[in-house]
Short mmCIF file of C-alpha atoms in Angstrom, two decimals:
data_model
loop_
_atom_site.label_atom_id
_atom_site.label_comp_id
_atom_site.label_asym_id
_atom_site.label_seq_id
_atom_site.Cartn_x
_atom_site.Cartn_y
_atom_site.Cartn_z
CA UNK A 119 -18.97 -24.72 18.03
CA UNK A 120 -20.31 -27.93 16.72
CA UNK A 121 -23.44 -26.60 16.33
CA UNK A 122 -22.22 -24.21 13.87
CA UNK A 123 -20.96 -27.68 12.17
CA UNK A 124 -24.23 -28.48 12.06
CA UNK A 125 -25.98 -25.51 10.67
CA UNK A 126 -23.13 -25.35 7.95
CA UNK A 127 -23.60 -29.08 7.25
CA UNK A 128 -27.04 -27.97 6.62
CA UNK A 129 -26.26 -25.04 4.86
CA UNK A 130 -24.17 -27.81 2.42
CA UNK A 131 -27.29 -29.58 1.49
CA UNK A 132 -29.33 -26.83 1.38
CA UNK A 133 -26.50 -25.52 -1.23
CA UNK A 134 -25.94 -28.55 -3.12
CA UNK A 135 -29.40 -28.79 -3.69
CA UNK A 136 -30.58 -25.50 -5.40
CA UNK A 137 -27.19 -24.89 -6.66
CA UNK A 138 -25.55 -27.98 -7.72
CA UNK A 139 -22.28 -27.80 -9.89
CA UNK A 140 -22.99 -27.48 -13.24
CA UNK A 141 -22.10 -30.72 -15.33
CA UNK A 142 -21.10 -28.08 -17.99
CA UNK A 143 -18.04 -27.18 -15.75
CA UNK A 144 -16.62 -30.74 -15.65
CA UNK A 145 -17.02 -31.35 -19.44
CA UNK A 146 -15.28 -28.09 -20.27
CA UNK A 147 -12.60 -28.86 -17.72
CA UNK A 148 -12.45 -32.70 -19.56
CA UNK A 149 -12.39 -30.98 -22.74
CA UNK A 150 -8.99 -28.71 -21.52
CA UNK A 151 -7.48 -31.42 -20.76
CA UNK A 152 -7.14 -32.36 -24.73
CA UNK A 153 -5.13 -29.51 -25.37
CA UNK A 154 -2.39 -30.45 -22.98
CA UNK A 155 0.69 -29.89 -24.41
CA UNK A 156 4.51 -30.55 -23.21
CA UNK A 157 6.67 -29.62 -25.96
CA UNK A 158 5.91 -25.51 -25.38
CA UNK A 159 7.52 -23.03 -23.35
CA UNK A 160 4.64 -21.80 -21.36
CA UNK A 161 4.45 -17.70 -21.35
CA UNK A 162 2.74 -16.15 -18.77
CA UNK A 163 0.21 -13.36 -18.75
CA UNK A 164 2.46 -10.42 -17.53
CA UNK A 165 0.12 -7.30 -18.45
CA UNK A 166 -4.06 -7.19 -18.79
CA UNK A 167 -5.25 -3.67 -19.25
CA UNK A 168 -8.84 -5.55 -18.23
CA UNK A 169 -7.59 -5.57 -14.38
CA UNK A 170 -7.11 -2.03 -14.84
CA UNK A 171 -9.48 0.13 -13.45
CA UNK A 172 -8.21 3.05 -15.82
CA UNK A 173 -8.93 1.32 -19.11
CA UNK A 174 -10.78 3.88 -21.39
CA UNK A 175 -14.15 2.48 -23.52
CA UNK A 176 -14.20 3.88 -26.52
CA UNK A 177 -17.54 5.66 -27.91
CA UNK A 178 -19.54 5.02 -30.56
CA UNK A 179 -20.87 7.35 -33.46
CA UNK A 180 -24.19 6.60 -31.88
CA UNK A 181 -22.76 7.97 -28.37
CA UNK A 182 -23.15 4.17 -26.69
CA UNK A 183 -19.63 3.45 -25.10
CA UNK A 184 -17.63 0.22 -26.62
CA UNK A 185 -15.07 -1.87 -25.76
CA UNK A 186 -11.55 -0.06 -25.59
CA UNK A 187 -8.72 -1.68 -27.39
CA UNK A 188 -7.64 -4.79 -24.79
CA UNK A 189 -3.59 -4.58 -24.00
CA UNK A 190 -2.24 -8.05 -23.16
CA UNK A 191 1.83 -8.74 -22.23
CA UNK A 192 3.09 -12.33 -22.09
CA UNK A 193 6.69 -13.28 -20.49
CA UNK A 194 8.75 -16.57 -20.57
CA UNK A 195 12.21 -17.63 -20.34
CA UNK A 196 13.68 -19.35 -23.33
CA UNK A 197 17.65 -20.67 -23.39
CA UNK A 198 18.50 -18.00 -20.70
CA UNK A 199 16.33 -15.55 -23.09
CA UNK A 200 13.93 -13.33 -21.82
CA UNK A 201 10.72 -13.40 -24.41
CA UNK A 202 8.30 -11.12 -24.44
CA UNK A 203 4.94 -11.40 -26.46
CA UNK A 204 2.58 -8.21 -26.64
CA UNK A 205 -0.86 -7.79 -28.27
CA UNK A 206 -3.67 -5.65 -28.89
CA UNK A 207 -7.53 -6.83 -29.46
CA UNK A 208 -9.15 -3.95 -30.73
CA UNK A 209 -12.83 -5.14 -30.98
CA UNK A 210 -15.17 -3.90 -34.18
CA UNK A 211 -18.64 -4.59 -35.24
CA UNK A 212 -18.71 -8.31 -35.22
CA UNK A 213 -14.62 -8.79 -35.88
CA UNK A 214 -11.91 -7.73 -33.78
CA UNK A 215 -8.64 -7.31 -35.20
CA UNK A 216 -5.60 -8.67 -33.00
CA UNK A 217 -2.04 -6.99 -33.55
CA UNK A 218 1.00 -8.70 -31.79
CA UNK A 219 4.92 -7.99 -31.46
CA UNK A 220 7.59 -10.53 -30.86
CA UNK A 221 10.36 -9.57 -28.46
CA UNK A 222 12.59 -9.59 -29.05
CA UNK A 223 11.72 -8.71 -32.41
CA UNK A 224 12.46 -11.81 -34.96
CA UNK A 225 10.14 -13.85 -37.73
CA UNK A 226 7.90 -16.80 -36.66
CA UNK A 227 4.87 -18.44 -37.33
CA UNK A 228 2.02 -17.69 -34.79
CA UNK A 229 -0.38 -19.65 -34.19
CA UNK A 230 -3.79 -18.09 -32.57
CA UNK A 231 -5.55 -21.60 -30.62
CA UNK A 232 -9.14 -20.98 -29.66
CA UNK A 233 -10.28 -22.98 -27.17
CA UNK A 234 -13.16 -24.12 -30.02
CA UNK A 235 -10.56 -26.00 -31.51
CA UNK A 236 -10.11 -23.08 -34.94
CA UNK A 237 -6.69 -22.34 -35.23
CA UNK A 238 -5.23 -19.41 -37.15
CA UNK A 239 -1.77 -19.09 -38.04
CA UNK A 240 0.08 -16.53 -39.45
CA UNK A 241 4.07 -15.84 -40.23
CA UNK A 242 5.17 -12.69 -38.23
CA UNK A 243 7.93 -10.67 -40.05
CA UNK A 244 11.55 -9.89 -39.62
CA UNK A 245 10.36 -6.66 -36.83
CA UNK A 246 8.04 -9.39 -35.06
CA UNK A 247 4.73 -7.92 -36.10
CA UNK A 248 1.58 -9.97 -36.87
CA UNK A 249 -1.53 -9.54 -37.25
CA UNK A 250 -5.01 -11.37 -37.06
CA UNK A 251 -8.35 -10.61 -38.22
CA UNK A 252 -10.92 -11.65 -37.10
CA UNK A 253 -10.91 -12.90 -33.50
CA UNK A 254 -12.29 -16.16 -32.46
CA UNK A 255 -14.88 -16.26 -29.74
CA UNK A 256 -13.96 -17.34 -26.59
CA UNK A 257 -10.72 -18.44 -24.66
CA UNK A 258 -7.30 -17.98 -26.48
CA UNK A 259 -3.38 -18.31 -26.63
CA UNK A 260 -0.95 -17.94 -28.93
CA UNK A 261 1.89 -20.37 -30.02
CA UNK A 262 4.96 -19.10 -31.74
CA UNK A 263 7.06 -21.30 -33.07
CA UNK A 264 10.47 -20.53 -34.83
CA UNK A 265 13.58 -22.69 -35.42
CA UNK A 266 12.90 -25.93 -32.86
CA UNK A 267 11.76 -23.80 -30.15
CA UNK A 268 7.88 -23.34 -29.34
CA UNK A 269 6.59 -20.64 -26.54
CA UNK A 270 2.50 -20.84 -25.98
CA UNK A 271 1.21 -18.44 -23.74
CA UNK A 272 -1.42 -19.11 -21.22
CA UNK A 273 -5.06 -19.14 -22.22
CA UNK A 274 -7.02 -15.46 -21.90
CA UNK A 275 -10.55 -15.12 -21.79
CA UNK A 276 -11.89 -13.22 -24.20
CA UNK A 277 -16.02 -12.41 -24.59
CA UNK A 278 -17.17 -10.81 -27.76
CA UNK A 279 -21.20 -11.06 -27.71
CA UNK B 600 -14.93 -35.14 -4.37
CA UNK B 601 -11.82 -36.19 -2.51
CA UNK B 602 -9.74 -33.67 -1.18
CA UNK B 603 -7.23 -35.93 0.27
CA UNK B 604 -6.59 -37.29 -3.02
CA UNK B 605 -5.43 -34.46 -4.57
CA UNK B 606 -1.31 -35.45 -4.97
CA UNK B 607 -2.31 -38.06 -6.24
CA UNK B 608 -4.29 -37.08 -9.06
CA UNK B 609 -1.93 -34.05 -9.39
CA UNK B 610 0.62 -36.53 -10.09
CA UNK B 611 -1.47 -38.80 -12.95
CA UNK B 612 -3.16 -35.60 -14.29
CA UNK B 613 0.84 -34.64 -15.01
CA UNK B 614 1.61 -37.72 -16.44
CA UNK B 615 -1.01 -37.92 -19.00
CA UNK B 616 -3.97 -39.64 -17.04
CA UNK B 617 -7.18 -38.23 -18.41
CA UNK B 618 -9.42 -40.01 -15.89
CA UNK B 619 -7.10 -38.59 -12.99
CA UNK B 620 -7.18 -34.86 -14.85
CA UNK B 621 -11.34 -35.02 -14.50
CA UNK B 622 -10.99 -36.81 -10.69
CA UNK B 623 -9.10 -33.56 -9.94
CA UNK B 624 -11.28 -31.28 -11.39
CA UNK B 625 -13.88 -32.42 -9.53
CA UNK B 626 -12.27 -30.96 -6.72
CA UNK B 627 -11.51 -27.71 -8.39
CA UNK B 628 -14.77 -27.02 -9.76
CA UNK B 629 -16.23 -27.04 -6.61
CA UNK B 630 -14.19 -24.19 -5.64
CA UNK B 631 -14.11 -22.14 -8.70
CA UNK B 632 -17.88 -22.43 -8.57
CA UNK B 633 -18.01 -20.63 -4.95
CA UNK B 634 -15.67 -18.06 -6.03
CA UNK B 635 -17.16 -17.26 -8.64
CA UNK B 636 -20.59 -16.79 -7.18
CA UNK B 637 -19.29 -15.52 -3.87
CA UNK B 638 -18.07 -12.65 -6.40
CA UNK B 639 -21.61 -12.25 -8.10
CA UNK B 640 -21.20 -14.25 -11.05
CA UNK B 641 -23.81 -15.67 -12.68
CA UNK B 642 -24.36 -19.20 -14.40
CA UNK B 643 -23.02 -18.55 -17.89
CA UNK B 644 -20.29 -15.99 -16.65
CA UNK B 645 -19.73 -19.04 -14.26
CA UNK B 646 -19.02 -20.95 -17.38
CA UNK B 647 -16.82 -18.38 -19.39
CA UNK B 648 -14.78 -18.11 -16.34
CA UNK B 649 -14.42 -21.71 -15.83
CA UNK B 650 -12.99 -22.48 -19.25
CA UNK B 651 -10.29 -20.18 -19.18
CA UNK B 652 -9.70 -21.65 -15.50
CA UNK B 653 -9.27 -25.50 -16.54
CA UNK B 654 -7.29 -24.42 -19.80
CA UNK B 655 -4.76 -22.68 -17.78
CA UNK B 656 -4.99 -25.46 -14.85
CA UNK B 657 -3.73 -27.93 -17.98
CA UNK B 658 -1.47 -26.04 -18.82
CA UNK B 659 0.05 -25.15 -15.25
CA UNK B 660 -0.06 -28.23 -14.18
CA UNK B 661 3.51 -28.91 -14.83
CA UNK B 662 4.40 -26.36 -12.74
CA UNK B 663 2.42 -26.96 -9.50
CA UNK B 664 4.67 -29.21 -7.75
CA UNK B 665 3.61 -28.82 -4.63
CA UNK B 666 -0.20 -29.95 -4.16
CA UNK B 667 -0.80 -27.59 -1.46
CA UNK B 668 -0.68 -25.17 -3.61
CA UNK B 669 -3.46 -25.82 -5.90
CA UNK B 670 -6.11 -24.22 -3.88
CA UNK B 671 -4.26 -20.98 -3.12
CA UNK B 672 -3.68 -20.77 -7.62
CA UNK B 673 -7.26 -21.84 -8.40
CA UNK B 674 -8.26 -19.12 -6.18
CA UNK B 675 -6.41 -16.68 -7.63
CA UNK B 676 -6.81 -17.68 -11.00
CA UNK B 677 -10.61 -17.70 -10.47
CA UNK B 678 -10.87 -14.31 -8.83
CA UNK B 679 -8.86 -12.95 -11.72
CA UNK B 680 -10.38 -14.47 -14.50
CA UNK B 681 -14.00 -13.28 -12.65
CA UNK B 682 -12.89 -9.73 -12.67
CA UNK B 683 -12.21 -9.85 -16.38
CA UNK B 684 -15.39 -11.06 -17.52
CA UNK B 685 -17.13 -9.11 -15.70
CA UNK B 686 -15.54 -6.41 -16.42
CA UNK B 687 -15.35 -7.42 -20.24
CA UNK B 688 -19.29 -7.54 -20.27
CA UNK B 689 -19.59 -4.03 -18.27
CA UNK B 690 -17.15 -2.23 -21.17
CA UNK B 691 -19.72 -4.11 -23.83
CA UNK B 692 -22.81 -3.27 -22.10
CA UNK B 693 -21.86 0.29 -22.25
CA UNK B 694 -22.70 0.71 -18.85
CA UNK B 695 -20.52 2.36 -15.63
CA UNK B 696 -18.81 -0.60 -13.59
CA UNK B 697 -21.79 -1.73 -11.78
CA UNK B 698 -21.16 -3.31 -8.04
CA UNK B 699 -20.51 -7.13 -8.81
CA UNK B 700 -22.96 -8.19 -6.79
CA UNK B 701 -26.10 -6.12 -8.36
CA UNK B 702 -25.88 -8.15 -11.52
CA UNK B 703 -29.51 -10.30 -11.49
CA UNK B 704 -29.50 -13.28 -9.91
CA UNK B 705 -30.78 -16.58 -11.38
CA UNK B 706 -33.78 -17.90 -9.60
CA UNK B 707 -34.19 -20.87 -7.71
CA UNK B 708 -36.62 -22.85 -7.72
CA UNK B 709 -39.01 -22.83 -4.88
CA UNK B 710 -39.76 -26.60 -5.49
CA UNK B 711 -36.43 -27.59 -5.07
CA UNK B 712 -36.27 -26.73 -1.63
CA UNK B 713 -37.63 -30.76 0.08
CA UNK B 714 -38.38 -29.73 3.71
CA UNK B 715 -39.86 -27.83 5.80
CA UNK B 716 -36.87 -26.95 7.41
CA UNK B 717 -34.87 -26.29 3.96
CA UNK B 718 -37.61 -23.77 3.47
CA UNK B 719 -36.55 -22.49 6.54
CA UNK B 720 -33.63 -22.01 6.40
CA UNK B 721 -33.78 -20.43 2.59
CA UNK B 722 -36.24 -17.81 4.11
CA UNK B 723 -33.69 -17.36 6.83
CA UNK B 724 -30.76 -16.59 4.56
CA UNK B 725 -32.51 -14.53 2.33
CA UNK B 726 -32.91 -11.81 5.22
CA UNK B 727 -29.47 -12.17 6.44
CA UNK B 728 -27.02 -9.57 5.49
CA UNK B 729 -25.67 -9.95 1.87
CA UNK B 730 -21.98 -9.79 3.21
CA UNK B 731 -22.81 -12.58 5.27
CA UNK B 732 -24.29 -14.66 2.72
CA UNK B 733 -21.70 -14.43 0.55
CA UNK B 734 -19.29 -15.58 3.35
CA UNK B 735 -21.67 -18.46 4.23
CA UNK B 736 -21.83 -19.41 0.51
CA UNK B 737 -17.60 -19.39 0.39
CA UNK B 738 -17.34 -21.21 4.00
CA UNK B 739 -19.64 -24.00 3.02
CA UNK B 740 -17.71 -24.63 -0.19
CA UNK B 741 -17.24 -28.35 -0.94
CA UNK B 742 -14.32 -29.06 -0.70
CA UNK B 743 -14.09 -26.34 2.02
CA UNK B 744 -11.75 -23.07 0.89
CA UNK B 745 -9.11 -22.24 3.52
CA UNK B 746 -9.78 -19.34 5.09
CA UNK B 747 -6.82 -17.59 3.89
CA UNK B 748 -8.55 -18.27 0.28
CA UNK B 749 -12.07 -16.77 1.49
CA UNK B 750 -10.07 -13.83 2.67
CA UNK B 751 -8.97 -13.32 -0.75
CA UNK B 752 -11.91 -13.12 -2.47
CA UNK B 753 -13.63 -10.94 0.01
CA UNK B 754 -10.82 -8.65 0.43
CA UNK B 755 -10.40 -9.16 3.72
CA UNK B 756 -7.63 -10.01 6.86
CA UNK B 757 -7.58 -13.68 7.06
CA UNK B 758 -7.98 -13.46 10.82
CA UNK B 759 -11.31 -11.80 10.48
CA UNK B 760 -12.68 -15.25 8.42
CA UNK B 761 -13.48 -16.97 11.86
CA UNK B 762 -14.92 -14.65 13.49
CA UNK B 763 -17.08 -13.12 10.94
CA UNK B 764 -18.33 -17.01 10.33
CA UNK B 765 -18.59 -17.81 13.61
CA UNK B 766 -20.85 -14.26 14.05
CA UNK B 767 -22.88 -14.96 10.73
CA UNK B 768 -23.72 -18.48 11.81
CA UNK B 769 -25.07 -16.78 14.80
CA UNK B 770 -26.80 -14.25 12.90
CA UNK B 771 -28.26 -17.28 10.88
CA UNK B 772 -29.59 -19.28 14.03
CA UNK B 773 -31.17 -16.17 15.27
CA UNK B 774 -33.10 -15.57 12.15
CA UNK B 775 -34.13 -19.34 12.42
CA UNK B 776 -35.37 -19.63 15.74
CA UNK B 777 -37.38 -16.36 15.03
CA UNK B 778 -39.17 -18.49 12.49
CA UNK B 779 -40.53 -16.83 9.39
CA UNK B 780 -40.70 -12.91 9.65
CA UNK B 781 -44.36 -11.01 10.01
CA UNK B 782 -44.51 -8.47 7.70
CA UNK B 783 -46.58 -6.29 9.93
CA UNK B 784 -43.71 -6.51 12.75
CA UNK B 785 -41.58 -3.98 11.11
CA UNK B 786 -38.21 -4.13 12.58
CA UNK B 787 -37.04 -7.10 13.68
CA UNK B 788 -35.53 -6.15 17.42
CA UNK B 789 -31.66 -6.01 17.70
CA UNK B 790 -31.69 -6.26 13.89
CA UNK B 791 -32.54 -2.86 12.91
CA UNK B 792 -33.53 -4.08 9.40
CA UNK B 793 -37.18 -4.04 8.11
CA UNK B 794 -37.85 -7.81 8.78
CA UNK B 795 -39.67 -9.41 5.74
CA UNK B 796 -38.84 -6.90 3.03
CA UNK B 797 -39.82 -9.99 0.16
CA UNK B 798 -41.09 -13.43 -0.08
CA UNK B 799 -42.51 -15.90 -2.70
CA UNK B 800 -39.42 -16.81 -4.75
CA UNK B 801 -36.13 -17.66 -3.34
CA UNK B 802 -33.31 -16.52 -4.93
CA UNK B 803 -29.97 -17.57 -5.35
CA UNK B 804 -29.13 -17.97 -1.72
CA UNK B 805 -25.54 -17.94 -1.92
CA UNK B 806 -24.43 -14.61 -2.47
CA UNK B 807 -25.99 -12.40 -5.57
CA UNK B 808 -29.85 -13.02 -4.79
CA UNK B 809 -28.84 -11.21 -1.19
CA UNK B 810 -27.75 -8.05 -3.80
CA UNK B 811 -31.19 -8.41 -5.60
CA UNK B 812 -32.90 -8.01 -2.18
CA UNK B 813 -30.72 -5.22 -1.19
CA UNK B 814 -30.74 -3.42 -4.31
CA UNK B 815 -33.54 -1.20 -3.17
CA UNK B 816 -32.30 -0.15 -0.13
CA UNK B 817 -28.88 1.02 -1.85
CA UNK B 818 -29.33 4.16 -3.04
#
């Protein structure tokens, strides 16, 4: 038994030396950390049609297959509310067009955060529909905020190129 | 890289304590980097999936009250978040869901490898069996991954982890004390693999450069 210590303790080195952690990791991870925030609700992801296997790519005029439309559901608990946020990212040629609903359905201002640091915000209306266009690049979430009360859902990866 | 320190910095990451927030991460990377490349993932997949990781890790840190259960989240989290990139870049590429594992593998260098007996042991890992490889690469994560977290991400019983390790190891010494394979041997005996089916560079030894060797041999 401890020689399979050893060999793993060698396996370790052998490891850490052709496949150190990436530096990169660490500064993204120290650059998170700046967009703590306590005063939000925190929504979580409830729905990615990504983890399902069934998701239909759409096809091109050129017959080369492209990204389906990407379903995403958000849940959180507000005042004994249940709050639902749902949104579509339908991707294009170089802009993607995001389409959310509010539930239950009221007006707000939503704000898209990319992790980049752009944010995009835009007033839903009284049915709970907005809409944003284009995408950013690269992790999002989305903070509504009506009245005094804030939700932000969790961040969602989202790759473009 | 201090395990033992995690409540700790749990604790001061929650409170507001930058320099405890990148303490911690230190920890987590380590593991979020052995998911993701015990799932095939390359560097700058790595990378995509690692932001989204510490963003929600920020913003779930309120809720992890229990330190013991940052591993089993991380995990999770990771494994998740690996699945959608990949799966994102598949839909882009236009291509049918490849097997994770056949994406290509970054190269290491051959120069990085100090000793003789790193060389070794590199050459001896290449010809193991990619499913062992990937579970060496996840067992000698630093900070280790329970084994209940390795099951996870292979998809398998988490009372098959020790025993699989323990029979992989083996696997491992066996290939080492054969010492570097003759290509003119053919099979290796007891193996029933062609012995030395590539040399020269050694490639990512963890998990995906074992799919790169195999790829061949598929189908």
């Amino acid at each position: 038994m401890s020689d399979d210590e050893d060999l793993l303790d060698e396996l370790r080195g052998l490891f850490d030396q052709v496949d150190p952690v990436d530096p990169r990791l660490l500064e993204q991870a120290a650059l998170a950390y700046t967009w703590r925030s306590v005063d939000a609700e925190l929504a979580e992801l409830s729905f990615d049609s990504l983890l399902d296997r069934e998701m239909v790519a759409g096809v091109r005029d050129d017959g080369t297959a492209t990204l389906g439309p990407r379903m995403l559901g958000f849940g959180a608990v507000v005042d004994g509310e249940d709050v639902a946020i749902e949104v579509e990212i339908t991707p294009g040629r170089g802009r993607s067009l995001l389409v959310g609903q509010l539930l239950p359905p009221r007006p707000a201002t939503v704000q898209l955060q990319a992790s980049s640091g752009e944010v995009i915000a835009v007033e839903a209306d009284e049915l709970g529909r907005f809409q944003v266009e284009p995408v950013p690049h690269g992790p999002l979430r989305l903070r509504v905020s009506q009245g005094g009360s804030v939700v932000q859902t969790t961040w969602v990866s989202y790759v473009r190129r | 890289m201090e395990p033992e320190r995690v409540p700790e910095l749990l604790a001061g990451a929650r409170a507001g304590d930058a320099a405890s927030w990148e303490a911690l991460y230190g920890v987590v990377a380590g593991w979020v980097r052995a998911v993701a490349r015990g799932l095939g993932l390359g560097r700058d997949d790595l990378l995509d999936v690692n932001q989204v990781v510490c963003l929600r890790l920020v913003g779930h840190l309120d809720r992890l009250r229990v330190p013991e259960a940052l591993q089993g989240w991380v995990v999770t989290v990771t494994r998740h978040e690996c699945y959608r990139v990949l799966r994102q870049r598949q839909h882009l590429a236009g291509a049918e869901l490849p097997d994770v594992e056949d994406r290509s593998a970054p190269d290491v260098d051959d120069r990085l490898l100090r000793t003789e007996r790193q060389r070794e042991l590199a050459a001896a890992l290449v010809r193991l069996s990619a499913d062992c490889r990937r579970l060496l690469g996840l067992v000698a994560a630093e900070p280790p991954l329970s084994y209940a977290a390795i099951g996870e991400v292979l998809g398998r019983p988490v009372g098959s982890i020790g025993p699989t390790r323990q029979r992989c190891l083996g696997q491992l010494r066996a290939l080492l004390e054969a010492g570097p394979a003759d290509p003119a041997a053919g099979r290796r005996p007891g193996g029933g693999r062609p012995a030395a089916r590539r040399s020269g560079a050694v490639r990512d030894l963890r998990a995906r450069g074992g799919a790169a060797v195999e790829r061949g041999k598929r189908r």
